[in-house]
């Protein structure tokens, strides 16, 4: 089914029983929820979006300079048609850039010298997503009847990743998709609204 078919939930500034229940019900039924009034600055999202477009428009030789050897794509640049979902042998038709915490060898951010404002904006957006993620996990915990703070504590100082993606336009021969069917492996995934249609979900009814 299309993600557009899901109900839209409003994040409450002062959470009551309504939002946690609605959120967990939606996740049980669809595995996804659409939320609005999430509190992330739209201007910040727009800035990072523009910087991401400029980043992916750099010459390939420049982008490859930000690929971290041996880093398994955890930080910096990963080229087009490299990542492969476990459900298929065919690489996804996408390129991406990862940002996270600086936590040691293989997991240190790299920043493109060509985009001097990108670092500050991306770090700010990372923090905003992390804050929202904790709020949503708190609501999920309440909706599931878990002890207060249990899920929030489980992700404290975790290695969350901010992924900037580009799916090139055009037709490509072969069986690959922009992104093959997959499951996410982290506690919670937050997605911005897509610029193009196409995202589909497999709901509880298959």
mmCIF file of N, CA and C in Angstrom, residues 32-137:
data_model
loop_
_atom_site.group_PDB
_atom_site.id
_atom_site.type_symbol
_atom_site.label_atom_id
_atom_site.label_comp_id
_atom_site.label_asym_id
_atom_site.label_seq_id
_atom_site.Cartn_x
_atom_site.Cartn_y
_atom_site.Cartn_z
ATOM 1 N N UNK A 32 4.296 1.612 10.185
ATOM 2 C CA UNK A 32 4.656 3.003 9.904
ATOM 3 C C UNK A 32 3.612 3.918 10.534
ATOM 4 N N UNK A 33 3.975 5.184 10.699
ATOM 5 C CA UNK A 33 3.015 6.225 11.065
ATOM 6 C C UNK A 33 3.462 7.521 10.402
ATOM 7 N N UNK A 34 2.510 8.337 10.038
ATOM 8 C CA UNK A 34 2.808 9.662 9.503
ATOM 9 C C UNK A 34 2.514 10.667 10.614
ATOM 10 N N UNK A 35 3.501 11.495 10.953
ATOM 11 C CA UNK A 35 3.317 12.461 12.039
ATOM 12 C C UNK A 35 3.540 13.875 11.519
ATOM 13 N N UNK A 36 2.783 14.816 12.075
ATOM 14 C CA UNK A 36 2.956 16.224 11.750
ATOM 15 C C UNK A 36 3.138 17.003 13.043
ATOM 16 N N UNK A 37 3.424 18.302 12.906
ATOM 17 C CA UNK A 37 3.731 19.134 14.073
ATOM 18 C C UNK A 37 4.874 18.525 14.886
ATOM 19 N N UNK A 38 5.884 18.046 14.164
ATOM 20 C CA UNK A 38 6.985 17.320 14.808
ATOM 21 C C UNK A 38 8.014 18.246 15.448
ATOM 22 N N UNK A 39 7.964 19.538 15.145
ATOM 23 C CA UNK A 39 8.832 20.496 15.814
ATOM 24 C C UNK A 39 10.178 20.721 15.167
ATOM 25 N N UNK A 40 10.502 20.022 14.085
ATOM 26 C CA UNK A 40 11.769 20.266 13.391
ATOM 27 C C UNK A 40 11.592 21.462 12.456
ATOM 28 N N UNK A 41 12.507 22.410 12.544
ATOM 29 C CA UNK A 41 12.434 23.654 11.792
ATOM 30 C C UNK A 41 12.427 23.390 10.285
ATOM 31 N N UNK A 42 11.377 23.830 9.611
ATOM 32 C CA UNK A 42 11.271 23.632 8.181
ATOM 33 C C UNK A 42 12.382 24.318 7.400
ATOM 34 N N UNK A 43 12.822 25.484 7.888
ATOM 35 C CA UNK A 43 13.909 26.192 7.207
ATOM 36 C C UNK A 43 15.211 25.398 7.288
ATOM 37 N N UNK A 44 15.438 24.746 8.417
ATOM 38 C CA UNK A 44 16.628 23.903 8.572
ATOM 39 C C UNK A 44 16.552 22.712 7.611
ATOM 40 N N UNK A 45 15.386 22.090 7.526
ATOM 41 C CA UNK A 45 15.214 20.980 6.587
ATOM 42 C C UNK A 45 15.497 21.437 5.161
ATOM 43 N N UNK A 46 14.994 22.608 4.804
ATOM 44 C CA UNK A 46 15.211 23.132 3.450
ATOM 45 C C UNK A 46 16.694 23.397 3.186
ATOM 46 N N UNK A 47 17.380 23.944 4.181
ATOM 47 C CA UNK A 47 18.814 24.235 3.997
ATOM 48 C C UNK A 47 19.597 22.949 3.776
ATOM 49 N N UNK A 48 19.352 21.960 4.628
ATOM 50 C CA UNK A 48 20.086 20.700 4.472
ATOM 51 C C UNK A 48 19.706 20.032 3.153
ATOM 52 N N UNK A 49 18.455 20.146 2.751
ATOM 53 C CA UNK A 49 18.052 19.583 1.462
ATOM 54 C C UNK A 49 18.802 20.224 0.309
ATOM 55 N N UNK A 50 18.930 21.548 0.347
ATOM 56 C CA UNK A 50 19.672 22.247 -0.712
ATOM 57 C C UNK A 50 21.145 21.874 -0.685
ATOM 58 N N UNK A 51 21.705 21.746 0.521
ATOM 59 C CA UNK A 51 23.111 21.368 0.630
ATOM 60 C C UNK A 51 23.327 19.928 0.161
ATOM 61 N N UNK A 52 22.362 19.056 0.435
ATOM 62 C CA UNK A 52 22.474 17.672 -0.030
ATOM 63 C C UNK A 52 22.455 17.613 -1.553
ATOM 64 N N UNK A 53 21.594 18.413 -2.173
ATOM 65 C CA UNK A 53 21.569 18.435 -3.640
ATOM 66 C C UNK A 53 22.891 18.935 -4.201
ATOM 67 N N UNK A 54 23.460 19.953 -3.559
ATOM 68 C CA UNK A 54 24.764 20.453 -3.993
ATOM 69 C C UNK A 54 25.851 19.408 -3.766
ATOM 70 N N UNK A 55 25.738 18.687 -2.672
ATOM 71 C CA UNK A 55 26.713 17.646 -2.363
ATOM 72 C C UNK A 55 26.713 16.561 -3.440
ATOM 73 N N UNK A 56 25.544 16.062 -3.778
ATOM 74 C CA UNK A 56 25.466 14.989 -4.766
ATOM 75 C C UNK A 56 25.761 15.477 -6.182
ATOM 76 N N UNK A 57 25.699 16.801 -6.386
ATOM 77 C CA UNK A 57 26.023 17.356 -7.703
ATOM 78 C C UNK A 57 27.522 17.547 -7.901
ATOM 79 N N UNK A 58 28.319 17.324 -6.844
ATOM 80 C CA UNK A 58 29.767 17.429 -6.984
ATOM 81 C C UNK A 58 30.278 16.386 -7.976
ATOM 82 N N UNK A 59 31.422 16.647 -8.613
ATOM 83 C CA UNK A 59 32.004 15.623 -9.488
ATOM 84 C C UNK A 59 32.228 14.319 -8.727
ATOM 85 N N UNK A 60 32.079 13.209 -9.418
ATOM 86 C CA UNK A 60 32.238 11.916 -8.760
ATOM 87 C C UNK A 60 33.606 11.770 -8.122
ATOM 88 N N UNK A 61 34.622 12.321 -8.767
ATOM 89 C CA UNK A 61 35.968 12.222 -8.198
ATOM 90 C C UNK A 61 36.047 12.921 -6.848
ATOM 91 N N UNK A 62 35.320 14.038 -6.704
ATOM 92 C CA UNK A 62 35.311 14.749 -5.426
ATOM 93 C C UNK A 62 34.561 13.955 -4.371
ATOM 94 N N UNK A 63 33.402 13.399 -4.741
ATOM 95 C CA UNK A 63 32.614 12.620 -3.775
ATOM 96 C C UNK A 63 33.377 11.388 -3.303
ATOM 97 N N UNK A 64 34.062 10.736 -4.205
ATOM 98 C CA UNK A 64 34.814 9.535 -3.823
ATOM 99 C C UNK A 64 35.924 9.849 -2.828
ATOM 100 N N UNK A 65 36.366 11.104 -2.804
ATOM 101 C CA UNK A 65 37.361 11.504 -1.824
ATOM 102 C C UNK A 65 36.827 11.485 -0.405
ATOM 103 N N UNK A 66 35.507 11.409 -0.257
ATOM 104 C CA UNK A 66 34.879 11.370 1.065
ATOM 105 C C UNK A 66 34.328 9.986 1.399
ATOM 106 N N UNK A 67 34.744 8.995 0.624
ATOM 107 C CA UNK A 67 34.384 7.614 0.947
ATOM 108 C C UNK A 67 35.432 7.054 1.906
ATOM 109 N N UNK A 68 35.000 6.491 3.018
ATOM 110 C CA UNK A 68 35.923 6.013 4.050
ATOM 111 C C UNK A 68 36.222 4.542 3.807
ATOM 112 N N UNK A 69 37.450 4.254 3.465
ATOM 113 C CA UNK A 69 37.862 2.876 3.211
ATOM 114 C C UNK A 69 37.721 2.048 4.481
ATOM 115 N N UNK A 70 37.103 0.871 4.350
ATOM 116 C CA UNK A 70 36.944 -0.016 5.504
ATOM 117 C C UNK A 70 35.888 0.424 6.487
ATOM 118 N N UNK A 71 35.142 1.488 6.168
ATOM 119 C CA UNK A 71 34.148 1.997 7.110
ATOM 120 C C UNK A 71 32.757 1.433 6.930
ATOM 121 N N UNK A 72 32.590 0.541 5.953
ATOM 122 C CA UNK A 72 31.296 -0.109 5.688
ATOM 123 C C UNK A 72 30.182 0.905 5.467
ATOM 124 N N UNK A 73 30.552 2.084 4.981
ATOM 125 C CA UNK A 73 29.550 3.095 4.667
ATOM 126 C C UNK A 73 28.914 3.766 5.864
ATOM 127 N N UNK A 74 29.504 3.617 7.061
ATOM 128 C CA UNK A 74 28.882 4.173 8.259
ATOM 129 C C UNK A 74 28.973 5.695 8.338
ATOM 130 N N UNK A 75 29.962 6.265 7.669
ATOM 131 C CA UNK A 75 30.110 7.722 7.633
ATOM 132 C C UNK A 75 30.541 8.121 6.230
ATOM 133 N N UNK A 76 30.240 9.358 5.868
ATOM 134 C CA UNK A 76 30.682 9.877 4.589
ATOM 135 C C UNK A 76 29.894 9.321 3.415
ATOM 136 N N UNK A 77 30.552 9.254 2.267
ATOM 137 C CA UNK A 77 29.888 8.979 0.995
ATOM 138 C C UNK A 77 29.897 7.494 0.630
ATOM 139 N N UNK A 78 28.756 7.014 0.117
ATOM 140 C CA UNK A 78 28.659 5.685 -0.485
ATOM 141 C C UNK A 78 28.137 5.857 -1.902
ATOM 142 N N UNK A 79 28.861 5.358 -2.911
ATOM 143 C CA UNK A 79 28.491 5.612 -4.308
ATOM 144 C C UNK A 79 27.224 4.900 -4.756
ATOM 145 N N UNK A 80 26.778 5.296 -5.920
ATOM 146 C CA UNK A 80 25.618 4.728 -6.587
ATOM 147 C C UNK A 80 25.797 3.220 -6.809
ATOM 148 N N UNK A 81 24.697 2.472 -6.575
ATOM 149 C CA UNK A 81 24.643 1.034 -6.868
ATOM 150 C C UNK A 81 25.704 0.236 -6.117
ATOM 151 N N UNK A 82 25.860 0.529 -4.827
ATOM 152 C CA UNK A 82 26.778 -0.217 -3.968
ATOM 153 C C UNK A 82 26.009 -1.012 -2.915
ATOM 154 N N UNK A 83 25.047 -0.389 -2.250
ATOM 155 C CA UNK A 83 24.309 -1.067 -1.185
ATOM 156 C C UNK A 83 23.299 -2.046 -1.781
ATOM 157 N N UNK A 84 23.219 -3.220 -1.159
ATOM 158 C CA UNK A 84 22.305 -4.258 -1.623
ATOM 159 C C UNK A 84 21.462 -4.754 -0.454
ATOM 160 N N UNK A 85 20.142 -4.744 -0.617
ATOM 161 C CA UNK A 85 19.254 -5.268 0.412
ATOM 162 C C UNK A 85 19.405 -6.778 0.516
ATOM 163 N N UNK A 86 19.170 -7.319 1.702
ATOM 164 C CA UNK A 86 19.369 -8.757 1.902
ATOM 165 C C UNK A 86 18.333 -9.594 1.152
ATOM 166 N N UNK A 87 17.265 -8.943 0.651
ATOM 167 C CA UNK A 87 16.229 -9.674 -0.079
ATOM 168 C C UNK A 87 16.568 -9.877 -1.549
ATOM 169 N N UNK A 88 17.695 -9.322 -2.027
ATOM 170 C CA UNK A 88 17.998 -9.388 -3.453
ATOM 171 C C UNK A 88 19.505 -9.410 -3.668
ATOM 172 N N UNK A 89 19.905 -9.856 -4.842
ATOM 173 C CA UNK A 89 21.325 -9.836 -5.213
ATOM 174 C C UNK A 89 21.658 -8.612 -6.049
ATOM 175 N N UNK A 90 20.674 -7.744 -6.265
ATOM 176 C CA UNK A 90 20.859 -6.605 -7.159
ATOM 177 C C UNK A 90 20.993 -5.318 -6.357
ATOM 178 N N UNK A 91 22.032 -4.547 -6.642
ATOM 179 C CA UNK A 91 22.311 -3.335 -5.879
ATOM 180 C C UNK A 91 21.218 -2.291 -6.080
ATOM 181 N N UNK A 92 20.922 -1.557 -5.012
ATOM 182 C CA UNK A 92 19.963 -0.461 -5.090
ATOM 183 C C UNK A 92 20.500 0.668 -5.964
ATOM 184 N N UNK A 93 19.592 1.352 -6.639
ATOM 185 C CA UNK A 93 19.970 2.462 -7.519
ATOM 186 C C UNK A 93 19.906 3.771 -6.738
ATOM 187 N N UNK A 94 20.920 3.971 -5.906
ATOM 188 C CA UNK A 94 20.965 5.159 -5.056
ATOM 189 C C UNK A 94 22.402 5.417 -4.627
ATOM 190 N N UNK A 95 22.647 6.628 -4.204
ATOM 191 C CA UNK A 95 23.897 6.993 -3.534
ATOM 192 C C UNK A 95 23.502 7.720 -2.253
ATOM 193 N N UNK A 96 24.394 7.726 -1.268
ATOM 194 C CA UNK A 96 24.010 8.367 -0.010
ATOM 195 C C UNK A 96 25.221 8.843 0.781
ATOM 196 N N UNK A 97 24.914 9.652 1.793
ATOM 197 C CA UNK A 97 25.917 10.225 2.691
ATOM 198 C C UNK A 97 25.438 10.007 4.117
ATOM 199 N N UNK A 98 26.309 9.494 4.988
ATOM 200 C CA UNK A 98 25.954 9.212 6.376
ATOM 201 C C UNK A 98 26.657 10.173 7.338
ATOM 202 N N UNK A 99 25.896 10.602 8.321
ATOM 203 C CA UNK A 99 26.389 11.456 9.402
ATOM 204 C C UNK A 99 25.973 10.815 10.717
ATOM 205 N N UNK A 100 26.870 10.798 11.688
ATOM 206 C CA UNK A 100 26.534 10.233 12.989
ATOM 207 C C UNK A 100 27.412 10.848 14.070
ATOM 208 N N UNK A 101 27.532 10.161 15.174
ATOM 209 C CA UNK A 101 28.438 10.615 16.228
ATOM 210 C C UNK A 101 29.880 10.289 15.827
ATOM 211 N N UNK A 102 30.806 11.092 16.289
ATOM 212 C CA UNK A 102 32.221 10.770 16.125
ATOM 213 C C UNK A 102 32.613 9.834 17.260
ATOM 214 N N UNK A 103 32.681 8.534 16.959
ATOM 215 C CA UNK A 103 32.873 7.569 18.050
ATOM 216 C C UNK A 103 34.108 6.703 17.867
ATOM 217 N N UNK A 104 34.988 7.052 16.939
ATOM 218 C CA UNK A 104 36.215 6.276 16.821
ATOM 219 C C UNK A 104 36.499 5.868 15.397
ATOM 220 N N UNK A 105 37.555 5.124 15.217
ATOM 221 C CA UNK A 105 38.025 4.732 13.898
ATOM 222 C C UNK A 105 36.924 4.031 13.103
ATOM 223 N N UNK A 106 36.738 4.485 11.865
ATOM 224 C CA UNK A 106 35.709 3.924 11.007
ATOM 225 C C UNK A 106 34.353 4.561 11.196
ATOM 226 N N UNK A 107 34.202 5.348 12.255
ATOM 227 C CA UNK A 107 32.918 6.004 12.531
ATOM 228 C C UNK A 107 33.151 7.464 12.915
ATOM 229 N N UNK A 108 33.974 8.137 12.114
ATOM 230 C CA UNK A 108 34.216 9.573 12.274
ATOM 231 C C UNK A 108 33.657 10.285 11.053
ATOM 232 N N UNK A 109 32.934 11.354 11.299
ATOM 233 C CA UNK A 109 32.346 12.088 10.194
ATOM 234 C C UNK A 109 33.414 12.718 9.311
ATOM 235 N N UNK A 110 33.096 12.832 8.036
ATOM 236 C CA UNK A 110 33.900 13.618 7.106
ATOM 237 C C UNK A 110 32.969 14.690 6.539
ATOM 238 N N UNK A 111 33.545 15.845 6.239
ATOM 239 C CA UNK A 111 32.742 16.984 5.809
ATOM 240 C C UNK A 111 33.299 17.542 4.510
ATOM 241 N N UNK A 112 32.447 17.775 3.518
ATOM 242 C CA UNK A 112 32.918 18.261 2.222
ATOM 243 C C UNK A 112 33.411 19.706 2.301
ATOM 244 N N UNK A 113 34.649 19.909 1.928
ATOM 245 C CA UNK A 113 35.222 21.256 1.962
ATOM 246 C C UNK A 113 34.492 22.198 1.015
ATOM 247 N N UNK A 114 33.836 21.642 0.010
ATOM 248 C CA UNK A 114 33.140 22.458 -0.980
ATOM 249 C C UNK A 114 31.869 23.114 -0.439
ATOM 250 N N UNK A 115 31.386 22.645 0.724
ATOM 251 C CA UNK A 115 30.124 23.146 1.286
ATOM 252 C C UNK A 115 30.354 23.613 2.721
ATOM 253 N N UNK A 116 30.787 24.853 2.910
ATOM 254 C CA UNK A 116 31.239 25.305 4.231
ATOM 255 C C UNK A 116 30.142 25.357 5.298
ATOM 256 N N UNK A 117 28.859 25.485 4.919
ATOM 257 C CA UNK A 117 27.797 25.567 5.931
ATOM 258 C C UNK A 117 27.147 24.215 6.217
ATOM 259 N N UNK A 118 27.529 23.215 5.459
ATOM 260 C CA UNK A 118 26.865 21.917 5.557
ATOM 261 C C UNK A 118 27.045 21.283 6.935
ATOM 262 N N UNK A 119 28.232 21.359 7.473
ATOM 263 C CA UNK A 119 28.503 20.685 8.748
ATOM 264 C C UNK A 119 27.590 21.190 9.860
ATOM 265 N N UNK A 120 27.532 22.499 10.060
ATOM 266 C CA UNK A 120 26.723 23.051 11.149
ATOM 267 C C UNK A 120 25.248 22.712 10.961
ATOM 268 N N UNK A 121 24.759 22.838 9.735
ATOM 269 C CA UNK A 121 23.350 22.552 9.490
ATOM 270 C C UNK A 121 23.044 21.074 9.690
ATOM 271 N N UNK A 122 23.923 20.186 9.207
ATOM 272 C CA UNK A 122 23.684 18.749 9.331
ATOM 273 C C UNK A 122 23.734 18.304 10.794
ATOM 274 N N UNK A 123 24.665 18.842 11.557
ATOM 275 C CA UNK A 123 24.752 18.506 12.978
ATOM 276 C C UNK A 123 23.495 18.980 13.712
ATOM 277 N N UNK A 124 23.003 20.159 13.341
ATOM 278 C CA UNK A 124 21.771 20.666 13.965
ATOM 279 C C UNK A 124 20.575 19.781 13.613
ATOM 280 N N UNK A 125 20.488 19.361 12.360
ATOM 281 C CA UNK A 125 19.379 18.500 11.961
ATOM 282 C C UNK A 125 19.476 17.137 12.641
ATOM 283 N N UNK A 126 20.680 16.611 12.743
ATOM 284 C CA UNK A 126 20.896 15.338 13.446
ATOM 285 C C UNK A 126 20.348 15.437 14.874
ATOM 286 N N UNK A 127 20.681 16.507 15.560
ATOM 287 C CA UNK A 127 20.230 16.678 16.948
ATOM 288 C C UNK A 127 18.711 16.811 17.013
ATOM 289 N N UNK A 128 18.120 17.504 16.041
ATOM 290 C CA UNK A 128 16.667 17.671 16.031
ATOM 291 C C UNK A 128 15.963 16.340 15.808
ATOM 292 N N UNK A 129 16.487 15.535 14.888
ATOM 293 C CA UNK A 129 15.910 14.205 14.665
ATOM 294 C C UNK A 129 16.066 13.335 15.911
ATOM 295 N N UNK A 130 17.213 13.424 16.551
ATOM 296 C CA UNK A 130 17.435 12.604 17.743
ATOM 297 C C UNK A 130 16.450 12.980 18.848
ATOM 298 N N UNK A 131 16.225 14.276 19.009
ATOM 299 C CA UNK A 131 15.266 14.739 20.021
ATOM 300 C C UNK A 131 13.866 14.235 19.699
ATOM 301 N N UNK A 132 13.467 14.350 18.434
ATOM 302 C CA UNK A 132 12.143 13.868 18.043
ATOM 303 C C UNK A 132 12.041 12.359 18.231
ATOM 304 N N UNK A 133 13.087 11.626 17.866
ATOM 305 C CA UNK A 133 13.062 10.183 18.029
ATOM 306 C C UNK A 133 12.826 9.766 19.470
ATOM 307 N N UNK A 134 13.469 10.466 20.409
ATOM 308 C CA UNK A 134 13.287 10.161 21.829
ATOM 309 C C UNK A 134 11.844 10.451 22.252
ATOM 310 N N UNK A 135 11.286 11.563 21.749
ATOM 311 C CA UNK A 135 9.887 11.883 22.071
ATOM 312 C C UNK A 135 8.943 10.795 21.563
ATOM 313 N N UNK A 136 9.191 10.328 20.346
ATOM 314 C CA UNK A 136 8.321 9.296 19.784
ATOM 315 C C UNK A 136 8.488 7.966 20.510
ATOM 316 N N UNK A 137 9.719 7.630 20.859
ATOM 317 C CA UNK A 137 9.939 6.402 21.624
ATOM 318 C C UNK A 137 9.265 6.478 22.996
#
